[in-house]
mmCIF file of C-alpha atoms in Angstrom:
data_model
loop_
_atom_site.group_PDB
_atom_site.id
_atom_site.type_symbol
_atom_site.label_atom_id
_atom_site.label_comp_id
_atom_site.label_asym_id
_atom_site.label_seq_id
_atom_site.Cartn_x
_atom_site.Cartn_y
_atom_site.Cartn_z
ATOM 1 C CA MET A 153 15.972 -3.784 70.553
ATOM 2 C CA ARG A 154 15.375 -6.339 68.162
ATOM 3 C CA ARG A 155 12.275 -8.470 68.256
ATOM 4 C CA SER A 156 11.918 -11.756 66.860
ATOM 5 C CA THR A 157 10.326 -10.436 63.820
ATOM 6 C CA ASP A 158 9.909 -13.621 61.587
ATOM 7 C CA ARG A 159 12.079 -16.583 64.076
ATOM 8 C CA ILE A 160 12.550 -16.475 67.442
ATOM 9 C CA LEU A 161 15.616 -14.609 68.630
ATOM 10 C CA VAL A 162 18.060 -16.364 71.484
ATOM 11 C CA SER A 163 20.072 -15.007 74.353
ATOM 12 C CA HIS A 164 20.949 -15.454 78.176
ATOM 13 C CA ALA A 165 21.317 -13.760 81.177
ATOM 14 C CA GLY A 166 24.618 -13.341 82.391
ATOM 15 C CA THR A 167 27.974 -15.490 82.527
ATOM 16 C CA LEU A 168 30.192 -17.405 80.550
ATOM 17 C CA PRO A 169 32.741 -19.572 81.139
ATOM 18 C CA ARG A 170 35.971 -17.581 81.830
ATOM 19 C CA PRO A 171 38.620 -18.919 80.235
ATOM 20 C CA PRO A 172 41.469 -20.432 83.612
ATOM 21 C CA GLU A 173 44.088 -17.146 82.237
ATOM 22 C CA ILE A 174 42.341 -14.855 82.496
ATOM 23 C CA ALA A 175 40.399 -15.640 86.755
ATOM 24 C CA GLU A 176 44.082 -16.530 86.821
ATOM 25 C CA LEU A 177 45.035 -12.654 86.493
ATOM 26 C CA ILE A 178 42.244 -11.432 88.096
ATOM 27 C CA ARG A 179 42.777 -13.337 90.536
ATOM 28 C CA GLN A 180 46.890 -11.227 90.879
ATOM 29 C CA GLY A 181 44.630 -8.521 91.521
ATOM 30 C CA PRO A 182 47.065 -5.799 90.976
ATOM 31 C CA ALA A 183 50.006 -7.660 89.582
ATOM 32 C CA GLY A 184 47.813 -9.324 86.812
ATOM 33 C CA ALA A 185 45.885 -5.688 86.049
ATOM 34 C CA ALA A 186 48.333 -4.383 82.616
ATOM 35 C CA GLU A 187 48.901 -8.755 81.471
ATOM 36 C CA LEU A 188 45.207 -8.746 81.634
ATOM 37 C CA THR A 189 44.468 -5.098 79.925
ATOM 38 C CA ARG A 190 46.493 -6.615 76.786
ATOM 39 C CA VAL A 191 44.370 -9.956 76.562
ATOM 40 C CA LEU A 192 41.054 -9.069 77.900
ATOM 41 C CA PRO A 193 39.989 -7.962 73.936
ATOM 42 C CA GLY A 194 40.536 -11.053 72.207
ATOM 43 C CA ALA A 195 38.841 -13.314 75.113
ATOM 44 C CA VAL A 196 35.968 -11.182 74.887
ATOM 45 C CA LYS A 197 35.973 -11.602 71.107
ATOM 46 C CA GLU A 198 36.167 -15.347 70.716
ATOM 47 C CA ILE A 199 33.705 -15.170 73.693
ATOM 48 C CA VAL A 200 31.468 -13.597 71.362
ATOM 49 C CA ARG A 201 32.731 -15.662 68.518
ATOM 50 C CA LYS A 202 31.272 -18.286 70.844
ATOM 51 C CA GLN A 203 27.625 -17.446 71.106
ATOM 52 C CA VAL A 204 27.019 -17.386 67.574
ATOM 53 C CA GLU A 205 28.818 -20.649 66.932
ATOM 54 C CA ALA A 206 25.951 -21.885 69.731
ATOM 55 C CA GLY A 207 23.657 -19.992 67.376
ATOM 56 C CA VAL A 208 23.069 -16.934 70.140
ATOM 57 C CA ASP A 209 21.237 -13.640 68.177
ATOM 58 C CA ILE A 210 21.986 -10.788 70.965
ATOM 59 C CA VAL A 211 25.059 -11.435 72.609
ATOM 60 C CA ASN A 212 27.974 -10.178 75.387
ATOM 61 C CA ASP A 213 31.407 -10.048 76.726
ATOM 62 C CA GLY A 214 30.052 -13.582 79.107
ATOM 63 C CA GLU A 215 31.143 -11.493 81.737
ATOM 64 C CA ILE A 216 34.323 -11.753 81.773
ATOM 65 C CA PRO A 217 35.785 -8.782 82.990
ATOM 66 C CA LYS A 218 34.380 -8.975 86.118
ATOM 67 C CA ARG A 219 35.822 -9.458 89.498
ATOM 68 C CA GLY A 220 33.762 -11.932 91.337
ATOM 69 C CA THR A 221 30.708 -11.048 93.178
ATOM 70 C CA PHE A 222 27.994 -7.912 93.174
ATOM 71 C CA SER A 223 30.090 -6.790 96.329
ATOM 72 C CA SER A 224 33.768 -6.541 94.588
ATOM 73 C CA TYR A 225 31.643 -4.567 92.211
ATOM 74 C CA ILE A 226 29.867 -2.695 94.016
ATOM 75 C CA GLN A 227 33.753 -1.823 95.418
ATOM 76 C CA GLU A 228 35.516 -0.671 91.900
ATOM 77 C CA ARG A 229 32.028 1.229 90.678
ATOM 78 C CA MET A 230 31.086 2.959 93.728
ATOM 79 C CA GLN A 231 32.879 5.995 95.881
ATOM 80 C CA GLY A 232 31.509 6.165 99.701
ATOM 81 C CA ILE A 233 32.361 2.176 100.919
ATOM 82 C CA GLU A 234 34.885 0.657 102.976
ATOM 83 C CA PRO A 235 35.152 -2.914 103.785
ATOM 84 C CA ARG A 236 35.028 -4.670 106.838
ATOM 85 C CA THR A 237 36.136 -8.179 107.704
ATOM 86 C CA PHE A 238 34.554 -10.246 110.516
ATOM 87 C CA ALA A 239 35.268 -12.822 113.001
ATOM 88 C CA ALA A 240 32.556 -15.684 113.631
ATOM 89 C CA GLY A 241 29.799 -14.279 114.920
ATOM 90 C CA GLU A 242 31.197 -10.994 114.854
ATOM 91 C CA GLY A 243 28.469 -8.020 112.590
ATOM 92 C CA PRO A 244 25.869 -7.390 111.730
ATOM 93 C CA PRO A 245 22.821 -10.466 111.555
ATOM 94 C CA PRO A 246 23.663 -12.018 107.483
ATOM 95 C CA ARG A 247 21.016 -11.548 104.910
ATOM 96 C CA ASP A 248 20.651 -14.946 104.319
ATOM 97 C CA VAL A 249 18.842 -15.398 100.433
ATOM 98 C CA ASN A 250 17.685 -18.532 102.094
ATOM 99 C CA GLY A 251 16.771 -17.673 105.181
ATOM 100 C CA ARG A 252 13.172 -18.879 104.564
ATOM 101 C CA ASP A 253 14.440 -22.524 103.259
ATOM 102 C CA ARG A 254 17.014 -22.318 105.352
ATOM 103 C CA ARG A 255 14.893 -22.718 108.687
ATOM 104 C CA ASP A 256 12.983 -26.046 107.018
ATOM 105 C CA PHE A 257 16.033 -27.152 105.455
ATOM 106 C CA PRO A 258 18.343 -26.455 108.606
ATOM 107 C CA GLY A 259 20.410 -29.962 107.928
ATOM 108 C CA PHE A 260 20.969 -29.411 104.503
ATOM 109 C CA PHE A 261 22.559 -26.168 104.904
ATOM 110 C CA ALA A 262 24.391 -27.478 107.632
ATOM 111 C CA ALA A 263 26.143 -30.392 105.641
ATOM 112 C CA GLY A 264 27.339 -27.314 103.687
ATOM 113 C CA LEU A 265 24.687 -28.181 100.438
ATOM 114 C CA GLY A 266 23.865 -26.015 97.907
ATOM 115 C CA GLY A 267 25.783 -22.341 97.666
ATOM 116 C CA PHE A 268 25.955 -20.615 95.003
ATOM 117 C CA GLY A 269 29.422 -22.572 92.912
ATOM 118 C CA ALA A 270 28.346 -25.016 89.963
ATOM 119 C CA ALA A 271 25.928 -27.636 90.309
ATOM 120 C CA ARG A 272 27.242 -30.652 91.259
ATOM 121 C CA GLY A 273 25.818 -34.042 92.752
ATOM 122 C CA VAL A 274 24.298 -35.134 96.244
ATOM 123 C CA PHE A 275 27.425 -34.088 97.901
ATOM 124 C CA GLY A 276 28.847 -31.657 96.050
ATOM 125 C CA GLY A 277 28.771 -28.070 94.805
ATOM 126 C CA ALA A 278 29.435 -24.889 96.964
ATOM 127 C CA SER A 279 28.979 -24.392 100.268
ATOM 128 C CA ALA A 280 25.914 -22.796 101.860
ATOM 129 C CA THR A 281 27.174 -22.891 105.370
ATOM 130 C CA ARG A 282 24.968 -20.405 107.775
ATOM 131 C CA PRO A 283 27.460 -16.907 106.192
ATOM 132 C CA GLU A 284 28.002 -16.632 109.946
ATOM 133 C CA ALA A 285 29.670 -19.404 110.293
ATOM 134 C CA GLY A 286 32.801 -17.980 109.204
ATOM 135 C CA GLU A 287 35.122 -15.049 108.831
ATOM 136 C CA ARG A 288 33.656 -12.509 106.114
ATOM 137 C CA THR A 289 34.001 -9.351 104.797
ATOM 138 C CA LEU A 290 31.008 -6.946 104.497
ATOM 139 C CA GLN A 291 30.647 -3.719 102.166
ATOM 140 C CA PHE A 292 29.782 -0.244 104.534
ATOM 141 C CA CYS A 293 28.281 2.651 102.983
ATOM 142 C CA THR A 294 30.203 5.123 105.242
ATOM 143 C CA GLY A 295 30.111 8.481 102.794
ATOM 144 C CA PRO A 296 28.215 10.002 100.463
ATOM 145 C CA LEU A 297 28.039 7.883 97.252
ATOM 146 C CA LYS A 298 29.963 8.600 94.290
ATOM 147 C CA TYR A 299 30.693 6.350 90.696
ATOM 148 C CA ILE A 300 34.181 5.511 90.029
ATOM 149 C CA GLY A 301 33.556 3.500 87.657
ATOM 150 C CA ARG A 302 33.781 5.279 84.349
ATOM 151 C CA GLN A 303 37.287 3.703 82.736
ATOM 152 C CA GLY A 304 35.841 0.065 83.685
ATOM 153 C CA VAL A 305 32.570 0.309 82.116
ATOM 154 C CA GLU A 306 34.252 2.247 79.214
ATOM 155 C CA THR A 307 36.749 -0.431 78.749
ATOM 156 C CA ASP A 308 34.002 -3.299 78.881
ATOM 157 C CA ILE A 309 32.231 -1.186 75.914
ATOM 158 C CA ALA A 310 35.349 -0.672 73.698
ATOM 159 C CA ASN A 311 36.686 -4.346 73.842
ATOM 160 C CA LEU A 312 32.389 -5.742 73.174
ATOM 161 C CA LYS A 313 32.445 -3.179 70.077
ATOM 162 C CA ALA A 314 35.414 -3.684 68.368
ATOM 163 C CA ALA A 315 34.288 -8.311 68.628
ATOM 164 C CA VAL A 316 30.901 -7.798 67.058
ATOM 165 C CA GLU A 317 32.550 -5.994 64.440
ATOM 166 C CA GLY A 318 31.194 -7.436 61.058
ATOM 167 C CA VAL A 319 28.773 -9.971 62.944
ATOM 168 C CA ASP A 320 25.555 -9.797 62.457
ATOM 169 C CA VAL A 321 24.318 -9.831 66.322
ATOM 170 C CA GLU A 322 22.903 -7.579 69.269
ATOM 171 C CA PRO A 323 25.433 -6.638 72.119
ATOM 172 C CA TRP A 324 23.991 -5.706 75.618
ATOM 173 C CA LEU A 325 25.987 -5.198 79.440
ATOM 174 C CA PRO A 326 24.481 -5.460 82.089
ATOM 175 C CA ALA A 327 24.640 -3.400 85.283
ATOM 176 C CA ILE A 328 23.236 -3.863 88.345
ATOM 177 C CA THR A 329 20.134 -2.383 90.155
ATOM 178 C CA PRO A 330 19.467 0.273 93.372
ATOM 179 C CA GLY A 331 17.856 -3.213 95.362
ATOM 180 C CA THR A 332 20.495 -5.396 94.053
ATOM 181 C CA VAL A 333 23.579 -2.873 95.344
ATOM 182 C CA GLU A 334 21.831 -2.581 98.316
ATOM 183 C CA HIS A 335 21.377 -6.065 99.460
ATOM 184 C CA TRP A 336 25.387 -5.862 99.971
ATOM 185 C CA LEU A 337 25.821 -3.154 100.844
ATOM 186 C CA TRP A 338 25.191 -1.703 104.867
ATOM 187 C CA ASN A 339 23.947 1.472 104.866
ATOM 188 C CA GLU A 340 25.621 3.485 107.578
ATOM 189 C CA HIS A 341 25.145 7.084 106.303
ATOM 190 C CA TYR A 342 21.878 7.732 104.631
ATOM 191 C CA ARG A 343 18.530 8.984 107.116
ATOM 192 C CA SER A 344 16.645 5.757 105.502
ATOM 193 C CA ASP A 345 16.113 3.260 103.348
ATOM 194 C CA GLU A 346 14.529 5.114 100.474
ATOM 195 C CA GLU A 347 17.519 7.817 100.970
ATOM 196 C CA PHE A 348 19.751 5.402 100.904
ATOM 197 C CA LEU A 349 18.297 3.599 96.796
ATOM 198 C CA TYR A 350 17.682 6.786 95.233
ATOM 199 C CA ALA A 351 21.148 7.885 96.099
ATOM 200 C CA ILE A 352 22.766 4.417 94.300
ATOM 201 C CA ALA A 353 20.418 4.666 91.897
ATOM 202 C CA ASP A 354 21.326 8.117 91.087
ATOM 203 C CA VAL A 355 25.475 5.787 91.098
ATOM 204 C CA MET A 356 23.609 4.220 89.118
ATOM 205 C CA HIS A 357 22.529 5.904 86.539
ATOM 206 C CA GLU A 358 26.090 7.387 84.968
ATOM 207 C CA GLU A 359 26.803 3.450 83.616
ATOM 208 C CA TYR A 360 23.327 3.085 82.186
ATOM 209 C CA ARG A 361 23.821 5.347 80.353
ATOM 210 C CA ALA A 362 27.495 4.922 79.583
ATOM 211 C CA ILE A 363 26.222 1.651 77.755
ATOM 212 C CA THR A 364 23.155 3.202 76.744
ATOM 213 C CA ASP A 365 24.666 6.057 75.220
ATOM 214 C CA ALA A 366 27.224 3.311 73.354
ATOM 215 C CA GLY A 367 24.448 2.297 70.941
ATOM 216 C CA LEU A 368 24.133 -1.216 73.402
ATOM 217 C CA VAL A 369 21.536 -2.435 75.101
ATOM 218 C CA LEU A 370 21.406 -2.274 79.232
ATOM 219 C CA GLN A 371 20.732 -5.409 81.103
ATOM 220 C CA LEU A 372 19.529 -4.892 84.339
ATOM 221 C CA ASP A 373 20.693 -7.608 86.758
ATOM 222 C CA ASP A 374 18.060 -7.558 89.645
ATOM 223 C CA PRO A 375 17.643 -11.663 91.212
ATOM 224 C CA ASP A 376 17.085 -9.645 94.633
ATOM 225 C CA LEU A 377 14.355 -8.489 93.564
ATOM 226 C CA PRO A 378 12.618 -11.645 94.279
ATOM 227 C CA ASP A 379 14.455 -13.386 96.330
ATOM 228 C CA GLY A 380 14.429 -10.600 99.049
ATOM 229 C CA TRP A 381 11.540 -12.283 100.605
ATOM 230 C CA GLN A 382 14.034 -15.144 101.490
ATOM 231 C CA MET A 383 16.066 -12.459 103.181
ATOM 232 C CA TYR A 384 13.595 -10.715 105.378
ATOM 233 C CA PRO A 385 11.269 -14.105 106.362
ATOM 234 C CA ASP A 386 9.415 -12.229 108.371
ATOM 235 C CA LEU A 387 8.121 -9.895 106.081
ATOM 236 C CA SER A 388 4.620 -10.817 104.653
ATOM 237 C CA ILE A 389 3.093 -11.034 101.316
ATOM 238 C CA ASP A 390 2.037 -7.144 101.356
ATOM 239 C CA GLU A 391 5.301 -5.894 103.331
ATOM 240 C CA TYR A 392 7.082 -7.482 100.638
ATOM 241 C CA ARG A 393 5.250 -5.802 97.771
ATOM 242 C CA LYS A 394 5.580 -2.287 99.473
ATOM 243 C CA TYR A 395 10.143 -3.475 99.785
ATOM 244 C CA ALA A 396 9.824 -4.538 96.530
ATOM 245 C CA GLN A 397 7.931 -1.580 94.792
ATOM 246 C CA LEU A 398 9.784 1.345 96.065
ATOM 247 C CA ARG A 399 13.019 -0.927 94.478
ATOM 248 C CA VAL A 400 10.547 -0.654 91.297
ATOM 249 C CA GLU A 401 10.629 3.071 91.988
ATOM 250 C CA ALA A 402 14.394 3.106 92.943
ATOM 251 C CA LEU A 403 15.197 1.830 89.621
ATOM 252 C CA ASN A 404 13.022 4.233 87.299
ATOM 253 C CA TYR A 405 14.821 6.890 89.043
ATOM 254 C CA GLY A 406 17.618 5.437 88.058
ATOM 255 C CA LEU A 407 16.748 4.500 84.410
ATOM 256 C CA ARG A 408 15.160 8.429 83.926
ATOM 257 C CA ASP A 409 16.234 8.959 80.613
ATOM 258 C CA ILE A 410 17.779 6.007 79.436
ATOM 259 C CA PRO A 411 15.342 4.479 76.256
ATOM 260 C CA THR A 412 13.164 1.564 77.274
ATOM 261 C CA ASP A 413 14.286 0.476 73.668
ATOM 262 C CA ARG A 414 17.659 -0.325 74.752
ATOM 263 C CA THR A 415 16.917 -1.726 78.061
ATOM 264 C CA ARG A 416 15.987 -4.950 79.376
ATOM 265 C CA PHE A 417 15.442 -6.170 83.104
ATOM 266 C CA HIS A 418 16.809 -9.905 84.386
ATOM 267 C CA THR A 419 15.250 -11.280 87.835
ATOM 268 C CA CYS A 420 15.429 -13.948 89.318
ATOM 269 C CA TRP A 421 14.861 -16.303 92.996
ATOM 270 C CA GLY A 422 19.144 -15.676 93.636
ATOM 271 C CA SER A 423 19.735 -18.683 91.129
ATOM 272 C CA SER A 424 21.514 -20.405 94.253
ATOM 273 C CA HIS A 425 21.583 -24.545 94.309
ATOM 274 C CA GLY A 426 18.745 -25.223 97.165
ATOM 275 C CA PRO A 427 15.528 -26.363 98.015
ATOM 276 C CA HIS A 428 13.559 -22.824 96.826
ATOM 277 C CA LYS A 429 10.677 -24.260 98.373
ATOM 278 C CA ASN A 430 9.912 -20.743 99.934
ATOM 279 C CA ASP A 431 10.790 -18.407 97.067
ATOM 280 C CA ILE A 432 8.019 -16.410 96.413
ATOM 281 C CA PRO A 433 5.484 -17.415 94.241
ATOM 282 C CA LEU A 434 5.381 -14.791 90.621
ATOM 283 C CA ARG A 435 2.586 -14.170 90.414
ATOM 284 C CA HIS A 436 2.762 -12.068 93.781
ATOM 285 C CA ILE A 437 5.039 -9.322 92.347
ATOM 286 C CA VAL A 438 4.540 -9.600 88.412
ATOM 287 C CA ASP A 439 2.306 -6.556 88.653
ATOM 288 C CA VAL A 440 5.356 -5.020 90.507
ATOM 289 C CA ILE A 441 8.102 -6.485 88.045
ATOM 290 C CA LEU A 442 6.512 -5.323 85.024
ATOM 291 C CA GLN A 443 6.556 -1.803 86.508
ATOM 292 C CA VAL A 444 9.855 -1.915 85.631
ATOM 293 C CA LYS A 445 10.872 0.894 82.727
ATOM 294 C CA ALA A 446 12.488 -1.784 80.174
ATOM 295 C CA GLU A 447 11.152 -3.220 76.987
ATOM 296 C CA CYS A 448 12.663 -6.962 77.254
ATOM 297 C CA ILE A 449 11.318 -9.067 80.612
ATOM 298 C CA SER A 450 13.603 -11.594 81.050
ATOM 299 C CA ILE A 451 12.779 -14.149 83.950
ATOM 300 C CA GLU A 452 13.711 -18.048 85.235
ATOM 301 C CA ALA A 453 11.700 -19.946 84.079
ATOM 302 C CA SER A 454 13.054 -23.541 83.295
ATOM 303 C CA ASN A 455 13.155 -25.479 86.487
ATOM 304 C CA ALA A 456 11.589 -27.693 88.342
ATOM 305 C CA ARG A 457 10.271 -24.553 90.870
ATOM 306 C CA HIS A 458 9.602 -22.153 88.116
ATOM 307 C CA GLY A 459 8.571 -24.481 85.254
ATOM 308 C CA HIS A 460 4.969 -23.574 85.732
ATOM 309 C CA ASP A 461 4.856 -20.033 86.186
ATOM 310 C CA TRP A 462 4.580 -19.774 83.070
ATOM 311 C CA THR A 463 0.822 -19.784 83.897
ATOM 312 C CA VAL A 464 0.655 -17.043 85.142
ATOM 313 C CA TRP A 465 0.317 -15.553 81.592
ATOM 314 C CA GLN A 466 -2.982 -16.532 81.877
ATOM 315 C CA ASP A 467 -4.546 -14.312 83.847
ATOM 316 C CA VAL A 468 -2.142 -11.441 83.660
ATOM 317 C CA ARG A 469 -1.886 -9.412 81.051
ATOM 318 C CA PHE A 470 0.865 -8.949 78.984
ATOM 319 C CA PRO A 471 1.778 -4.880 78.479
ATOM 320 C CA ASP A 472 1.641 -4.175 75.032
ATOM 321 C CA GLY A 473 5.449 -2.836 73.315
ATOM 322 C CA LYS A 474 6.989 -5.103 76.046
ATOM 323 C CA SER A 475 9.254 -8.305 74.732
ATOM 324 C CA LEU A 476 9.283 -11.729 77.261
ATOM 325 C CA MET A 477 12.436 -13.325 77.732
ATOM 326 C CA PRO A 478 11.652 -16.920 79.768
ATOM 327 C CA GLY A 479 14.662 -19.605 80.766
ATOM 328 C CA VAL A 480 14.552 -22.274 78.927
ATOM 329 C CA VAL A 481 17.250 -23.696 79.555
ATOM 330 C CA GLY A 482 18.723 -24.564 83.374
ATOM 331 C CA HIS A 483 21.773 -23.490 85.986
ATOM 332 C CA SER A 484 20.098 -26.158 88.436
ATOM 333 C CA SER A 485 21.514 -28.798 86.518
ATOM 334 C CA ASP A 486 24.261 -30.159 84.241
ATOM 335 C CA LEU A 487 21.649 -32.263 82.590
ATOM 336 C CA ILE A 488 21.349 -30.551 79.016
ATOM 337 C CA GLU A 489 17.165 -29.683 78.148
ATOM 338 C CA ASP A 490 16.052 -31.327 74.698
ATOM 339 C CA PRO A 491 15.726 -28.894 71.715
ATOM 340 C CA GLU A 492 11.965 -30.026 71.205
ATOM 341 C CA LEU A 493 11.434 -29.301 75.148
ATOM 342 C CA VAL A 494 12.893 -25.974 74.519
ATOM 343 C CA ALA A 495 10.166 -25.497 71.248
ATOM 344 C CA GLU A 496 6.814 -26.628 74.108
ATOM 345 C CA ARG A 497 7.877 -24.009 76.212
ATOM 346 C CA LEU A 498 8.521 -21.391 74.102
ATOM 347 C CA VAL A 499 5.473 -22.102 71.759
ATOM 348 C CA ARG A 500 3.851 -22.153 74.779
ATOM 349 C CA TYR A 501 4.636 -19.174 75.671
ATOM 350 C CA ALA A 502 3.711 -17.176 72.002
ATOM 351 C CA GLN A 503 0.279 -18.360 72.669
ATOM 352 C CA LEU A 504 0.407 -16.178 75.354
ATOM 353 C CA VAL A 505 2.021 -12.992 74.955
ATOM 354 C CA GLY A 506 2.422 -12.974 70.124
ATOM 355 C CA ARG A 507 5.070 -15.233 68.644
ATOM 356 C CA GLU A 508 6.665 -11.714 67.746
ATOM 357 C CA ASN A 509 6.688 -10.902 71.632
ATOM 358 C CA VAL A 510 9.369 -14.040 72.438
ATOM 359 C CA ILE A 511 13.298 -13.797 73.038
ATOM 360 C CA ALA A 512 15.194 -18.236 73.892
ATOM 361 C CA GLY A 513 17.081 -17.021 77.392
ATOM 362 C CA THR A 514 18.042 -18.803 80.432
ATOM 363 C CA ASP A 515 17.252 -18.850 84.025
ATOM 364 C CA CYS A 516 19.855 -17.316 85.110
ATOM 365 C CA GLY A 517 23.562 -16.640 84.161
ATOM 366 C CA LEU A 518 25.148 -20.299 83.176
ATOM 367 C CA GLY A 519 29.220 -19.438 83.383
ATOM 368 C CA GLN A 520 29.368 -20.413 87.439
ATOM 369 C CA ARG A 521 26.482 -22.708 87.575
ATOM 370 C CA VAL A 522 26.983 -25.796 85.957
ATOM 371 C CA GLY A 523 29.477 -27.917 86.490
ATOM 372 C CA HIS A 524 31.525 -27.324 83.169
ATOM 373 C CA PRO A 525 32.242 -25.292 80.209
ATOM 374 C CA GLU A 526 30.842 -27.643 77.471
ATOM 375 C CA ILE A 527 27.480 -28.006 78.995
ATOM 376 C CA VAL A 528 27.342 -24.631 79.189
ATOM 377 C CA TRP A 529 27.803 -24.178 75.453
ATOM 378 C CA ALA A 530 25.972 -27.051 75.074
ATOM 379 C CA LYS A 531 22.735 -26.065 76.516
ATOM 380 C CA LEU A 532 22.842 -22.882 74.745
ATOM 381 C CA ALA A 533 22.943 -24.589 71.316
ATOM 382 C CA ALA A 534 20.136 -26.321 73.099
ATOM 383 C CA SER A 535 18.506 -22.743 72.767
ATOM 384 C CA ALA A 536 18.772 -22.104 69.593
ATOM 385 C CA GLU A 537 18.614 -25.760 68.116
ATOM 386 C CA GLY A 538 14.751 -25.814 69.857
ATOM 387 C CA ALA A 539 14.595 -22.135 69.119
ATOM 388 C CA GLY A 540 14.460 -23.175 64.965
ATOM 389 C CA ILE A 541 12.532 -25.636 65.524
ATOM 390 C CA ALA A 542 9.252 -23.022 67.974
ATOM 391 C CA SER A 543 9.800 -20.797 65.038
ATOM 392 C CA LYS A 544 8.952 -23.045 62.031
ATOM 393 C CA GLN A 545 6.143 -23.969 63.960
ATOM 394 C CA LEU A 546 5.281 -20.732 64.862
ATOM 395 C CA TRP A 547 5.465 -18.931 61.111
ATOM 396 C CA SER A 548 4.379 -21.979 58.836
#
């Protein structure tokens, strides 16, 4: 895995703007599958070109081949799952990643504000109405889990490797963690949470291994490690730490024989647009996060709720051999960060953990979170420009 040996490198956390024609073919499902297979290689090559043009050093495929949510991703990659659709008020209690905030701001959520779409003005954005307010489709584990995603991940690998051929960048692909899978999968088969999590880890190990065996960097997406705190609003800090610890242990089991130096871990506080007043403070779980067997830790760090989290590293010793990829541009606003602000953030982190241990990142994937593709690319360009300014200060 590349390190910032003579300048601050630039990467990002995930999604990038999906071309409209790709989005339409995905929407068509089986009817668009053949054409999607034909055009995807060119689309991935173009998304890599745009990243390079913006100044990104460590690139992905923008997640443009992925079909929507984590829930649909799970269904495509695992066997032993049954989708069920429930009318309003039916089915199991909702798992609400805004659970604690909803108690404090019921009017905000009742008005349909916030959500997981693009950032908007006061009365815009995706609906954040309560999950049980309308019809919903949930995924249930009804039998032994088995990995069925080999063809999908091999296609993703082949397209990305072809797109970066001859380009001086490092490629990476994401996969989700057992804890994030569990968030969106109701267990009706395994006897305990622990057995369920370790079964998921066994399944996901195949995807992790496929990515690293292909020579790509593996990013482990785990937004749900911190946001489970909101999902289970009656847990105490100590109870939640035990909850998080089990999920990290299951992840590390899934990472057995996966090279640590080919692995990075991304976490955030769910990335929904909303108050985030009740996000669990980083200081309460940072030691658990650092147990993940990954060389690089990517973490939300630039927005109004988590911009102060750099102070945690004043008191927590950063482990030898790891690197830190703090978000220096974010998804929570369409405002484009000033490169001088980006540089200020990077220098601050470098002074705490070492300049060689810092990579410029984003709070979360930008592609589905900001208002327009132009803003996404401008944010990445600002990150790269800011990294250049910081590098001059740190290596002068």
